DNA sequence: AAACATTTGTCCGTATGTATA
DNA sequence: ATATACATACGGACAAATGTT
């Protein structure tokens, strides 16, 4: 039996990466509260590693805006303000709109059918009020488009912004709306028609209006 | 005599920050060549610090796309491909365009006159073929607008992308063009007229066309 | 194939700087 | 103002992983 070859590099699972993922998750889901003071010794014990990978993870989290470090003083989780939505969504929407434009020439039937499937999953999750699932699938939908745009800068920036979106979602600062499904459909149609202008407009509207404040 | 109060926090000048700035500069100006293998022990000795701040700096540089780290194997400077321009400028231009839109309601005469002064400096530097100065002033011009937009996400993303622009400039992959001066003037006028649409269009055009490939 | 050399990842102790009494 | 307690920044040694002979 042919063993499926894993084409993703065998990236060594490092203590730092593990710590980073766990800490980011804890900040996103509120296990680590806004403004909470982070003691690297405690965190190291909690994760069963030394302080070094913790420190390194915290520094990366700082560069992404999840913690602030005041050298020699303290390391804290950043706050989640309501107005963060207004800071976050505009750049995310213009980057997603650009990603759609850049993805357009690389788009093909295979990816389009994947998008359609994701959108069906998304609709289903919304229907069943599985909002966490819906958010994940929505993210995968957009990630597909970003991947197709094939631009490493956009990729990493969107990844970072999406993590903040997840955090706002967990803090119930944003909700998903039904007609995202329709707009996803419009996006797919615009891809099929090579309608670049429509792509950018729909994408921008999708992010501005379909995720909205309570 | 009244000593001017420095309102920026007295952020302690840390070894890591010093190392980061130096390493980034070396990568941007080509002292550290593309694909060059980075040995943290060597770098530590060169900068007179231990491996720790070097490693931490390298990790931040990795998150910004200046180096790649293959765990357990090697740390290398990323390459500077000609096509990087095409990856870099589109997201930078849409973010700058968005920044202009968001800055518009916060714009005032004081900032506008600063912009005009920067543009004069920029024109002068170009005239005298002081391209390095021109690039720095151009960056300051746009930074003013980004600061006025007052969006931390845009700020940090643009900062990162601008560093890559500087690198491309040092590698002579991009040049500055005379009519940037005119377009800067158009931007200032559009701010005065509160013409949001024009702002975004001029800004986008400025980045797409005024910095171009050889 | 196995042992070596090299480089990186991790650990933990110490010094330095910050806040508090 | 000085001293004390504390958290962080840094250093240096060890361990693990890689690729090389």
XYZ file of C-alpha atoms in Angstrom, chain B residues 123-206:
84
model
C 12.226 67.301 -4.330
C 15.510 68.904 -3.343
C 17.158 65.575 -2.592
C 16.006 64.171 -5.914
C 17.271 67.256 -7.716
C 20.699 66.789 -6.195
C 20.590 63.063 -6.861
C 20.841 62.344 -3.137
C 18.752 59.234 -3.581
C 19.367 57.759 -0.180
C 18.220 60.975 1.435
C 15.262 61.127 -0.918
C 14.177 57.643 0.060
C 14.408 58.484 3.741
C 12.409 61.678 3.325
C 9.830 59.920 1.161
C 9.450 57.356 3.920
C 9.008 60.106 6.492
C 6.366 61.724 4.301
C 4.322 58.554 4.178
C 4.978 57.766 7.821
C 3.342 61.061 8.713
C 0.210 59.985 6.921
C 0.255 56.548 8.514
C 0.724 58.105 11.943
C -2.236 60.378 11.298
C -4.359 57.370 10.366
C -3.661 56.214 13.906
C -4.009 52.502 13.295
C -1.444 50.285 15.049
C -1.893 47.336 12.695
C -1.309 49.433 9.612
C 1.602 51.116 11.341
C 3.485 47.926 12.072
C 2.747 46.300 8.729
C 3.847 49.352 6.769
C 6.978 49.602 8.887
C 7.896 46.057 7.970
C 7.135 46.490 4.281
C 9.075 49.755 4.163
C 12.144 47.989 5.501
C 11.906 45.607 2.568
C 11.536 48.544 0.207
C 14.749 49.988 1.601
C 16.471 46.699 0.972
C 15.286 46.585 -2.635
C 16.493 50.146 -3.025
C 19.970 49.262 -1.763
C 20.026 46.365 -4.175
C 19.118 48.811 -6.919
C 15.984 46.905 -7.742
C 13.910 50.076 -7.493
C 14.425 53.719 -8.289
C 12.678 56.893 -7.270
C 11.067 59.008 -9.940
C 10.728 62.747 -10.285
C 6.985 62.917 -10.524
C 6.579 61.481 -7.064
C 6.949 65.102 -6.080
C 3.914 66.025 -8.152
C 1.902 63.123 -6.791
C 2.804 64.042 -3.244
C 1.431 67.466 -4.087
C -1.748 65.869 -5.391
C -2.096 63.979 -2.159
C -1.771 67.135 -0.124
C -4.351 68.849 -2.291
C -6.738 65.912 -1.979
C -6.367 66.084 1.800
C -7.212 69.779 1.707
C -10.280 69.090 -0.409
C -11.343 66.089 1.654
C -11.458 64.133 -1.555
C -11.269 60.621 -0.145
C -11.615 58.809 -3.427
C -8.862 60.822 -5.063
C -6.641 60.215 -2.037
C -6.823 56.455 -2.377
C -6.340 56.567 -6.130
C -3.345 58.872 -6.078
C -1.741 56.939 -3.250
C -2.142 53.666 -5.006
C -0.770 55.076 -8.239
C 2.121 56.655 -6.387
